[in-house]
Amino acid sequence: MRLLLNGSFWKVLNMSKTKQLKLFYTETKSPRHGGESVAEVLRAHGVKFLFTLVGGHISPILVACEKVGIRIVDTRHEATAVFAADAVARLSGTVGVAAVTAGPGLTNTVTAVKNAQMAESPLLLLGGAAGTLLQGRGALQDIDQMSLFKPLCKFCASIRTVREIVPTLRKALAIAQSGTPGPVFIEFPIDTLYPYHLVAKEFAVKNPPKGLMGKVVSWYLNNHLMNLFAGAWETRDVSPLPVHIPQATDGQVQRCVELVSRAKNPVILLGSQATLPPTPVEDIRKALEDLGIPCFLGGMSRGLLGKDSPIHIRQNRRDALKEADLVLLAGTVCDFRLSYGRVLSRRSKIIAVNRDKSQLLKNSDMFWRPTVAIQGDAGSFLVRLSKGLKGHRCPEEWPQTLKAGDLTKENANRAKADEKTEQHLNPLKVLHRVDELMAEDSIIVADGGDFVGSAAYIMRPRGPLRWLDPGAFGTLGVGGGFALGAKLCRPESEVWIVYGDGSLAYSVAEFDTFTRHKTPVIAVVGNDACWSQISREQVPILGSNVACGLSFTDYHIVADGYGGKGYLVGREHGDQLSDIIRKAQKVTKEGKAALLNVLIGKTNFREGSISV
């Protein structure tokens, strides 16, 4: 129940257990606006960057955040803003934040938000919206945004009064990081963000109906306006709320200690979830090294063990799983990447650890059965398991055998890199050369199909949190945003984007963003004028290359046009490849983004790889 008192005071009956009456004051002379409340909360939560594509609905948020020292980074597409926020979340351990305008601004983010959901990235999306009284009445860019984002986000809210901004944001930020991390969405009707005096002008009825109806309309609008700003500027706690993370019980850890201690051929499969806060990645790395168990690393866990660890196995995973007597799935899911669990031997003891219950047990009703299933944080579990097994190490013959198989396979890959293609450069040779020359602190961003699939076998991240790929959704177009977020988080590091020529087109315009925001990255484009991952199956199965062919486009000139530096690399430049790569590295140190447009030929390296 709300009652207007003396034109400025509001009594709001709080329908809680206490039935407490609260008196709010509406400051009609205050110049403050809702964007300032947003900025205060974000600053208190340690947010350093806000990614956006500007729009009038959200201007107060952008201006206020800049004033409190949050860096505003505007991109050329809304999806890029969300991808950049996703990268910041993964690399910084905090929530990544993006703000976009209403309607098409928000619909442009849908793919990126879904990607963050499936990649389990804590992300806050702030979206503009039509005014509170105009929603559903045909206002500019007005759609039902909440229905659009509820299936994609852990939490969605639409702000209805300015006083709701602070508590709603604090709740959303905690939810984004709790349990299984993921995206959250808050909708801001435009009248909750602008100052009272401007909103009041919009609420004023220019030609109100005469008589009783006119009085009723005026009364209703005034009451709505006063409630909108009632209690808006009261002092509120903006500090972070507690984050809740599920943990394995002591009993579960002890049972796993017993299982691992009896295993002769154990294997650990790590997924991205194993790198999530609160456990530092260096602690996880030490725990794995103390255990001495051979590890296969996927997603964000690539690089966790460094470049040349004796327990990091990169090849022949299917064969290793057949021989393993114990498999530990640490944040790894039995989806298409593990053939839905069919690659796991029924003779193996299987320990599965995952924060998400549905992911923990995915396909366990069909193809595999966990010996122990733990709904909990994988990183902290590994540290506790290592402590419980102190003094015990995996028998050394087992990882040594797998490592020998690794070397055999990698030598074969190197031999294949030396083969001459029918035209242009061998893509494997290009990737080996980049891997040899890139800096030790490099971050690799993967955005593509065939060329990137090859890179996953060849390029070696040098340390933890130095590999970014889209994750289970397999989204193309992440490159520009991921690289932008990575370079802002780690300005001292080389950031490499490995692009296919198909995927490049999604975010090549962000070379303008790299130039404007002084974030010099290096893109290496495998240009074979084709959607090769699709063509490889479509042509032999269906007998047509329709829609798969592209052109050997001058992408290096596009980069030049956006203020970067482009290089064309063809067969005639083969002997100069190392020099050209070094030139690109030098250019980025001087502040320019670089693009290597590498014309590549066809190989049979990835025959049989899936594209559906």
XYZ file of C-alpha atoms in Angstrom:
612
model
C 0.000 0.000 0.000
C 1.386 3.409 -0.963
C 0.049 6.774 0.205
C 1.180 10.222 -0.956
C 1.743 12.545 1.977
C 2.271 16.307 1.583
C 3.515 15.890 -1.989
C 6.942 14.589 -0.992
C 6.628 11.756 1.534
C 5.686 8.157 0.857
C 4.610 5.485 3.262
C 5.318 2.038 1.879
C 3.990 -0.987 3.727
C 6.706 -3.598 3.720
C 4.845 -6.900 3.468
C 7.514 -8.814 5.329
C 7.070 -10.885 8.483
C 7.592 -7.753 10.571
C 4.820 -5.788 8.754
C 7.076 -2.763 9.109
C 5.958 0.633 7.813
C 8.737 2.606 6.135
C 8.635 6.305 5.322
C 10.406 7.433 2.126
C 11.199 10.961 1.065
C 11.136 12.084 -2.558
C 13.782 14.724 -3.245
C 12.260 16.585 -6.155
C 15.138 19.093 -6.341
C 17.967 16.572 -6.442
C 20.081 16.521 -9.643
C 21.172 12.948 -8.985
C 20.197 10.063 -11.256
C 19.984 6.259 -11.186
C 23.176 5.823 -13.174
C 25.098 7.083 -10.144
C 23.659 4.257 -8.010
C 24.763 1.717 -10.616
C 28.280 3.170 -10.649
C 28.568 3.101 -6.840
C 27.703 -0.595 -6.684
C 29.998 -1.584 -9.542
C 32.917 0.321 -8.030
C 32.331 -1.314 -4.647
C 32.484 -4.723 -6.339
C 35.864 -4.030 -7.925
C 34.604 -3.613 -11.490
C 37.299 -1.938 -13.595
C 35.807 -2.112 -17.091
C 32.340 -1.609 -18.520
C 31.875 -2.695 -22.142
C 29.175 -1.067 -24.208
C 27.775 0.173 -27.457
C 26.270 3.516 -26.564
C 22.542 4.250 -26.563
C 20.386 6.963 -25.026
C 18.608 4.536 -22.724
C 21.847 3.785 -20.836
C 23.832 7.044 -21.103
C 23.490 7.870 -17.369
C 25.158 4.548 -16.471
C 28.093 5.189 -18.778
C 28.651 8.781 -17.648
C 28.416 7.936 -13.948
C 30.747 4.935 -14.223
C 33.375 6.993 -16.019
C 33.203 9.614 -13.266
C 34.014 7.061 -10.563
C 36.988 5.654 -12.466
C 35.471 2.659 -14.244
C 36.876 2.488 -17.759
C 34.210 2.633 -20.453
C 35.170 0.562 -23.503
C 32.831 0.985 -26.471
C 32.791 -1.633 -29.209
C 31.392 -1.836 -32.725
C 28.831 -4.546 -31.934
C 26.908 -5.371 -28.775
C 27.930 -9.037 -28.942
C 31.574 -7.959 -28.769
C 30.841 -5.994 -25.593
C 29.464 -9.126 -23.938
C 32.285 -11.342 -25.240
C 34.793 -8.846 -23.808
C 33.025 -8.896 -20.432
C 33.086 -12.713 -20.575
C 36.864 -12.664 -21.107
C 37.358 -10.275 -18.190
C 35.312 -12.576 -15.959
C 37.405 -15.594 -16.923
C 40.779 -13.882 -16.507
C 40.130 -11.671 -13.488
C 37.957 -13.837 -11.275
C 35.416 -11.016 -10.963
C 32.125 -10.383 -12.745
C 32.404 -9.028 -16.280
C 29.978 -6.183 -17.020
C 28.373 -4.994 -20.252
C 25.695 -2.356 -20.805
C 23.644 -2.032 -23.983
C 20.628 -0.090 -25.113
C 17.052 -1.321 -25.365
C 15.461 -3.524 -28.019
C 17.889 -4.370 -30.834
C 20.823 -3.478 -28.607
C 19.828 -6.306 -26.291
C 18.752 -8.780 -28.976
C 22.222 -8.390 -30.505
C 23.717 -9.842 -27.301
C 21.665 -13.037 -27.151
C 24.295 -15.359 -28.672
C 27.055 -13.937 -26.482
C 24.941 -14.268 -23.331
C 24.057 -17.882 -24.199
C 27.751 -18.554 -24.769
C 28.552 -17.150 -21.308
C 25.832 -19.329 -19.802
C 27.250 -22.502 -21.351
C 30.827 -21.462 -20.545
C 29.788 -20.758 -16.921
C 31.129 -17.200 -16.921
C 29.888 -14.764 -14.249
C 28.590 -11.850 -16.281
C 26.303 -8.894 -15.599
C 24.323 -7.495 -18.516
C 22.708 -4.090 -17.983
C 20.030 -3.236 -20.517
C 18.011 -0.141 -21.248
C 14.240 -0.287 -21.618
C 11.228 1.871 -22.376
C 9.848 3.961 -19.510
C 7.897 2.198 -16.775
C 4.534 3.549 -17.978
C 5.258 3.095 -21.679
C 6.183 -0.578 -21.733
C 3.751 -2.489 -23.908
C 2.360 0.720 -25.422
C 4.471 0.934 -28.573
C 7.430 2.935 -27.288
C 10.658 3.083 -29.278
C 12.596 -0.223 -29.117
C 10.114 -1.677 -26.612
C 9.918 -5.472 -26.526
C 9.437 -8.083 -23.812
C 13.108 -8.293 -22.895
C 12.595 -10.276 -19.709
C 11.096 -13.256 -21.542
C 14.054 -13.193 -23.895
C 16.697 -13.416 -21.162
C 15.059 -15.575 -18.489
C 16.062 -18.829 -20.246
C 19.649 -17.548 -20.627
C 20.359 -16.069 -17.204
C 20.507 -17.230 -13.603
C 18.675 -14.106 -12.493
C 16.649 -11.419 -14.271
C 15.108 -8.277 -12.814
C 13.392 -5.165 -14.102
C 13.978 -2.070 -11.982
C 10.664 -0.389 -11.124
C 11.869 2.353 -8.736
C 15.226 4.073 -8.297
C 15.541 2.821 -4.704
C 15.608 -0.776 -6.013
C 18.812 -0.290 -8.020
C 21.381 -0.869 -5.266
C 19.869 -3.977 -3.622
C 18.992 -5.543 -6.978
C 22.510 -5.068 -8.342
C 24.124 -6.496 -5.193
C 21.859 -9.544 -5.380
C 22.537 -10.059 -9.085
C 26.306 -9.825 -8.686
C 26.289 -12.409 -5.883
C 24.088 -14.799 -7.862
C 26.332 -14.494 -10.933
C 29.264 -15.863 -8.899
C 27.477 -18.351 -6.657
C 27.001 -22.051 -7.350
C 27.616 -22.578 -11.046
C 28.621 -19.109 -12.301
C 26.683 -17.581 -15.156
C 25.111 -14.450 -16.631
C 22.535 -12.245 -14.909
C 20.429 -9.507 -16.486
C 18.974 -6.291 -15.109
C 16.613 -4.148 -17.166
C 16.596 -0.389 -16.516
C 13.543 1.516 -17.770
C 14.793 4.877 -18.948
C 12.893 6.827 -16.266
C 14.799 4.971 -13.498
C 18.129 6.315 -14.781
C 17.584 10.016 -15.528
C 17.183 12.877 -12.945
C 13.809 13.736 -11.445
C 13.399 17.067 -13.230
C 13.841 15.510 -16.673
C 11.519 12.608 -15.939
C 8.926 14.987 -14.486
C 8.848 16.888 -17.786
C 8.058 13.671 -19.629
C 5.316 12.836 -17.124
C 3.631 16.232 -17.460
C 0.304 16.004 -19.326
C 0.221 18.812 -21.871
C -3.500 18.758 -22.555
C -5.126 16.788 -19.762
C -8.783 15.757 -20.102
C -11.172 18.105 -18.316
C -13.266 17.168 -15.343
C -12.858 14.153 -13.101
C -10.938 12.066 -15.660
C -8.291 14.762 -16.022
C -7.834 14.911 -12.265
C -7.561 11.137 -12.007
C -4.949 10.975 -14.789
C -2.898 13.789 -13.254
C -3.152 12.226 -9.796
C -2.057 8.827 -11.092
C 0.919 10.181 -13.032
C 2.091 12.305 -10.115
C 1.802 9.405 -7.692
C 3.736 7.155 -10.077
C 6.461 9.785 -10.454
C 6.774 10.355 -6.717
C 6.979 6.621 -6.020
C 9.577 6.216 -8.777
C 11.985 8.513 -6.893
C 10.829 7.921 -3.308
C 13.785 6.989 -1.125
C 16.072 7.097 -4.125
C 19.022 8.763 -2.397
C 18.941 7.176 1.039
C 22.290 5.783 2.134
C 22.494 2.094 1.288
C 25.086 -0.629 1.716
C 26.791 -1.174 -1.659
C 29.337 -3.777 -0.518
C 29.398 -7.295 -2.009
C 27.058 -9.939 -0.616
C 28.457 -13.369 0.306
C 29.084 -15.763 -2.590
C 28.032 -19.378 -2.033
C 30.160 -22.113 -3.625
C 29.323 -25.822 -3.167
C 32.104 -27.957 -1.689
C 32.777 -31.674 -1.410
C 32.223 -33.132 2.053
C 35.134 -34.536 4.055
C 33.638 -37.995 3.617
C 33.503 -37.653 -0.158
C 37.111 -36.468 -0.314
C 38.246 -39.350 1.898
C 36.507 -41.923 -0.298
C 38.234 -40.464 -3.348
C 41.591 -40.531 -1.546
C 41.120 -44.265 -1.043
C 40.140 -44.861 -4.683
C 43.055 -42.870 -6.104
C 45.583 -44.482 -3.744
C 44.680 -47.926 -5.148
C 44.753 -46.860 -8.818
C 47.638 -47.930 -11.050
C 46.655 -46.060 -14.218
C 44.665 -42.980 -13.133
C 43.838 -40.082 -15.452
C 42.481 -36.594 -14.701
C 40.379 -34.687 -17.221
C 40.147 -30.998 -16.332
C 37.576 -28.594 -17.727
C 37.195 -24.840 -17.488
C 35.310 -25.076 -14.213
C 38.466 -26.261 -12.450
C 39.997 -22.783 -12.900
C 37.161 -20.861 -11.220
C 37.685 -18.848 -8.026
C 38.139 -19.078 -5.102
C 41.094 -21.494 -5.387
C 44.117 -19.821 -7.041
C 45.164 -21.612 -10.221
C 48.742 -21.881 -8.942
C 47.469 -23.899 -5.958
C 45.644 -26.232 -8.333
C 48.755 -26.604 -10.458
C 50.848 -27.529 -7.421
C 48.218 -30.043 -6.302
C 48.271 -31.744 -9.710
C 52.062 -31.830 -9.787
C 52.144 -33.365 -6.296
C 49.674 -36.069 -7.376
C 51.719 -36.866 -10.491
C 48.643 -38.167 -12.320
C 48.572 -37.653 -16.104
C 46.190 -34.845 -17.045
C 44.243 -33.913 -20.149
C 43.384 -30.208 -20.140
C 40.412 -28.664 -21.913
C 38.890 -25.211 -22.246
C 40.229 -22.633 -19.799
C 42.344 -25.276 -18.053
C 44.688 -25.422 -21.075
C 48.056 -24.080 -19.972
C 47.398 -24.876 -16.327
C 50.517 -27.071 -16.165
C 52.714 -24.862 -18.315
C 54.271 -25.583 -21.681
C 56.174 -28.848 -21.158
C 54.873 -30.577 -18.031
C 55.660 -34.318 -17.805
C 52.107 -35.024 -16.590
C 50.319 -32.959 -19.252
C 49.191 -35.318 -22.020
C 47.954 -33.657 -25.212
C 47.396 -36.558 -27.618
C 45.758 -40.001 -27.791
C 43.130 -39.288 -25.117
C 40.766 -42.009 -26.306
C 43.501 -44.671 -25.993
C 44.492 -43.443 -22.525
C 40.892 -43.644 -21.314
C 40.638 -47.253 -22.491
C 43.636 -48.211 -20.339
C 42.788 -46.066 -17.297
C 41.577 -47.847 -14.182
C 40.416 -44.554 -12.647
C 39.185 -41.374 -14.328
C 38.668 -38.122 -12.462
C 36.368 -35.691 -14.278
C 37.257 -32.343 -12.679
C 34.733 -29.931 -14.153
C 34.635 -31.975 -17.368
C 31.231 -32.888 -18.800
C 30.242 -36.054 -20.664
C 28.766 -34.217 -23.641
C 29.790 -34.378 -27.322
C 33.393 -33.625 -26.353
C 33.612 -37.001 -24.572
C 31.270 -38.800 -26.998
C 28.515 -38.441 -24.364
C 30.522 -40.667 -22.010
C 31.035 -43.527 -24.457
C 34.838 -43.092 -24.401
C 34.905 -44.013 -20.711
C 35.625 -47.647 -19.979
C 33.055 -49.525 -17.914
C 35.978 -51.100 -16.069
C 37.211 -47.730 -14.810
C 36.345 -46.194 -11.467
C 34.977 -42.744 -12.264
C 35.036 -39.750 -9.930
C 33.005 -36.818 -11.228
C 33.175 -33.350 -9.638
C 31.065 -30.481 -10.918
C 29.243 -27.522 -9.389
C 26.207 -28.113 -11.604
C 24.162 -31.243 -10.883
C 22.786 -31.551 -14.419
C 26.310 -31.329 -15.885
C 27.696 -33.647 -13.213
C 25.413 -36.495 -14.276
C 24.902 -35.703 -17.968
C 24.317 -38.912 -19.962
C 25.052 -41.076 -16.900
C 21.661 -42.698 -17.500
C 22.935 -44.105 -20.800
C 26.652 -44.492 -21.408
C 28.548 -44.233 -18.122
C 28.148 -44.457 -14.355
C 30.049 -42.434 -11.741
C 31.603 -44.362 -8.868
C 31.533 -41.131 -6.871
C 29.578 -38.043 -7.994
C 30.305 -34.823 -6.107
C 28.382 -31.612 -6.601
C 31.113 -29.211 -5.617
C 33.973 -26.988 -6.696
C 36.547 -28.925 -8.722
C 39.538 -26.695 -7.960
C 39.268 -26.828 -4.182
C 38.500 -30.570 -4.402
C 41.800 -31.206 -6.207
C 43.736 -29.302 -3.541
C 42.048 -31.277 -0.747
C 42.578 -34.570 -2.595
C 46.293 -33.797 -2.950
C 46.588 -33.030 0.753
C 44.811 -36.281 1.589
C 47.264 -38.187 -0.612
C 50.363 -36.438 0.726
C 53.387 -38.611 0.075
C 51.563 -40.705 -2.545
C 52.318 -40.329 -6.249
C 51.025 -42.016 -9.323
C 53.406 -44.773 -10.542
C 55.817 -42.973 -12.888
C 55.747 -45.598 -15.652
C 52.146 -44.686 -16.467
C 52.582 -40.950 -17.279
C 55.901 -41.757 -18.954
C 54.174 -44.228 -21.273
C 51.495 -41.712 -22.202
C 54.106 -38.977 -22.681
C 56.027 -41.209 -25.070
C 52.859 -41.592 -27.118
C 52.497 -37.822 -27.039
C 55.958 -37.301 -28.492
C 55.368 -39.860 -31.241
C 52.137 -38.135 -32.276
C 53.640 -34.651 -32.108
C 56.631 -35.705 -34.192
C 54.187 -37.016 -36.786
C 52.373 -33.682 -36.702
C 55.653 -31.864 -37.265
C 56.437 -34.101 -40.210
C 53.024 -33.292 -41.672
C 53.798 -29.591 -41.239
C 56.765 -30.006 -43.558
C 54.606 -31.377 -46.364
C 54.006 -29.061 -49.309
C 50.398 -28.142 -50.030
C 49.046 -27.778 -53.563
C 48.933 -24.015 -53.134
C 49.867 -21.418 -50.554
C 51.354 -22.290 -47.150
C 50.909 -25.389 -45.024
C 48.668 -24.246 -42.105
C 50.443 -26.594 -39.681
C 53.796 -25.033 -40.521
C 52.351 -21.564 -39.886
C 50.938 -22.594 -36.504
C 54.182 -24.273 -35.428
C 56.100 -21.131 -36.308
C 53.724 -18.862 -34.366
C 53.931 -21.216 -31.379
C 57.736 -21.082 -31.469
C 57.922 -17.292 -31.676
C 55.123 -16.042 -29.455
C 56.116 -14.549 -26.108
C 56.079 -16.654 -22.955
C 53.350 -14.468 -21.442
C 51.072 -14.802 -24.492
C 47.320 -15.294 -24.251
C 45.773 -17.270 -27.119
C 42.219 -16.546 -28.254
C 40.661 -19.238 -30.447
C 37.945 -18.182 -32.904
C 37.312 -20.444 -35.852
C 36.767 -23.968 -37.127
C 39.318 -25.906 -39.119
C 42.355 -23.657 -38.647
C 41.608 -23.217 -34.942
C 41.010 -26.946 -34.530
C 44.533 -27.524 -35.827
C 45.879 -24.814 -33.513
C 44.423 -26.622 -30.506
C 46.747 -29.551 -31.255
C 49.831 -27.450 -31.990
C 49.837 -24.226 -29.963
C 50.823 -24.520 -26.313
C 49.677 -21.938 -23.755
C 52.591 -21.151 -21.479
C 50.716 -20.891 -18.221
C 47.337 -20.890 -16.440
C 44.526 -18.712 -17.817
C 46.312 -18.125 -21.116
C 43.851 -19.835 -23.452
C 40.387 -18.504 -24.348
C 37.926 -20.377 -26.528
C 34.136 -20.111 -26.695
C 33.467 -23.366 -24.868
C 30.721 -25.927 -25.388
C 28.513 -23.645 -27.514
C 31.154 -23.496 -30.249
C 30.338 -19.876 -31.041
C 32.075 -18.106 -33.902
C 32.771 -14.388 -33.487
C 34.277 -14.390 -29.990
C 37.729 -13.275 -31.206
C 37.469 -9.500 -31.121
C 35.728 -9.341 -27.754
C 37.815 -12.011 -26.033
C 41.042 -10.372 -27.221
C 39.850 -6.927 -26.125
C 39.006 -8.160 -22.628
C 42.250 -10.133 -22.391
C 44.458 -7.206 -23.410
C 42.773 -4.912 -20.898
C 43.237 -7.470 -18.104
C 46.832 -8.260 -19.082
C 48.187 -5.179 -20.906
C 51.774 -6.453 -20.595
C 51.000 -9.743 -22.382
C 50.980 -10.542 -26.069
C 47.429 -11.413 -27.071
C 47.070 -13.613 -30.146
C 43.780 -14.221 -31.937
C 43.808 -17.377 -34.051
C 41.102 -16.743 -36.659
C 39.643 -18.724 -39.485
C 38.866 -16.511 -42.470
C 35.175 -17.251 -41.949
C 35.090 -16.310 -38.279
C 37.220 -13.195 -38.801
C 34.367 -11.389 -40.542
C 32.259 -11.444 -37.384
C 34.591 -9.122 -35.475
C 37.134 -7.622 -37.893
C 35.512 -4.214 -37.285
C 36.857 -4.401 -33.733
C 40.264 -3.462 -35.147
C 38.772 0.016 -34.915
C 38.142 -0.646 -31.208
C 41.708 -1.919 -30.738
C 42.978 1.313 -32.310
C 40.732 3.701 -30.358
C 41.273 2.019 -27.009
C 44.980 1.339 -27.518
C 44.725 -2.423 -27.104
C 47.255 -3.772 -29.637
C 46.640 -7.457 -30.287
C 47.942 -9.779 -33.019
C 45.548 -11.701 -35.268
C 46.754 -14.590 -37.387
C 44.149 -15.476 -40.016
C 44.216 -18.867 -41.709
C 42.801 -17.775 -45.074
C 41.867 -20.742 -47.260
C 38.858 -18.999 -48.849
C 36.510 -21.620 -47.450
C 34.397 -22.766 -44.526
C 36.672 -25.828 -44.520
C 35.335 -27.615 -41.451
C 31.918 -27.818 -43.130
C 33.192 -28.368 -46.655
C 35.293 -31.357 -45.590
C 32.127 -33.348 -44.781
C 29.588 -31.683 -47.061
C 31.430 -32.356 -50.319
C 32.072 -36.112 -49.913
C 28.668 -36.788 -48.340
C 26.417 -34.543 -50.422
C 28.574 -33.855 -53.462
C 28.390 -30.063 -53.333
C 30.450 -27.204 -51.948
C 27.499 -24.815 -52.006
C 27.765 -21.918 -49.488
C 31.219 -23.110 -48.332
C 33.365 -21.093 -50.709
C 34.798 -17.708 -49.795
C 37.443 -15.526 -51.452
C 41.095 -14.847 -50.690
C 40.050 -11.452 -49.372
C 42.575 -8.723 -48.570
C 41.891 -8.753 -44.839
C 45.268 -7.120 -44.197
C 44.015 -4.005 -46.013
C 40.870 -4.008 -43.841
C 43.088 -3.944 -40.740
C 45.049 -1.028 -42.219
C 41.815 0.860 -42.786
C 40.863 0.524 -39.135
C 44.195 1.939 -37.985
C 46.038 -1.346 -37.485
C 48.866 -2.882 -39.470
C 48.158 -5.698 -41.909
C 50.553 -8.188 -43.497
C 49.875 -10.475 -46.454
C 51.679 -13.804 -46.117
C 51.658 -16.177 -49.088
C 53.828 -19.000 -50.389
C 56.300 -16.503 -51.788
C 56.798 -15.229 -48.219
C 57.476 -18.674 -46.742
C 61.148 -18.006 -46.086
C 60.246 -14.683 -44.473
C 57.508 -16.047 -42.198
C 59.531 -15.704 -38.990
C 60.592 -12.151 -39.888
C 56.997 -11.128 -40.611
C 55.806 -12.558 -37.293
C 58.540 -10.626 -35.475
C 57.538 -7.436 -37.308
C 53.947 -7.907 -36.136
C 55.169 -8.394 -32.571
C 57.244 -5.221 -32.815
C 54.309 -3.237 -34.197
C 52.095 -4.244 -31.267
C 54.775 -3.168 -28.809
C 54.623 0.212 -30.549
C 50.875 0.393 -29.957
C 49.252 -0.880 -33.165
C 47.107 -3.980 -33.581
C 48.458 -6.324 -36.265
C 46.814 -8.782 -38.629
C 48.626 -11.549 -40.511
C 46.510 -12.550 -43.530
C 48.070 -15.957 -44.141
C 47.034 -17.706 -47.357
C 46.923 -21.423 -46.563
C 46.389 -24.607 -48.509
C 44.537 -27.824 -47.689
C 45.835 -30.741 -45.603
C 44.225 -33.959 -44.368
C 45.305 -33.247 -40.784
C 41.787 -33.120 -39.371
C 39.950 -35.605 -41.547
C 37.060 -37.126 -39.646
C 36.687 -34.259 -37.172
C 33.091 -33.387 -36.333
C 31.328 -30.174 -37.332
C 27.850 -31.078 -36.048
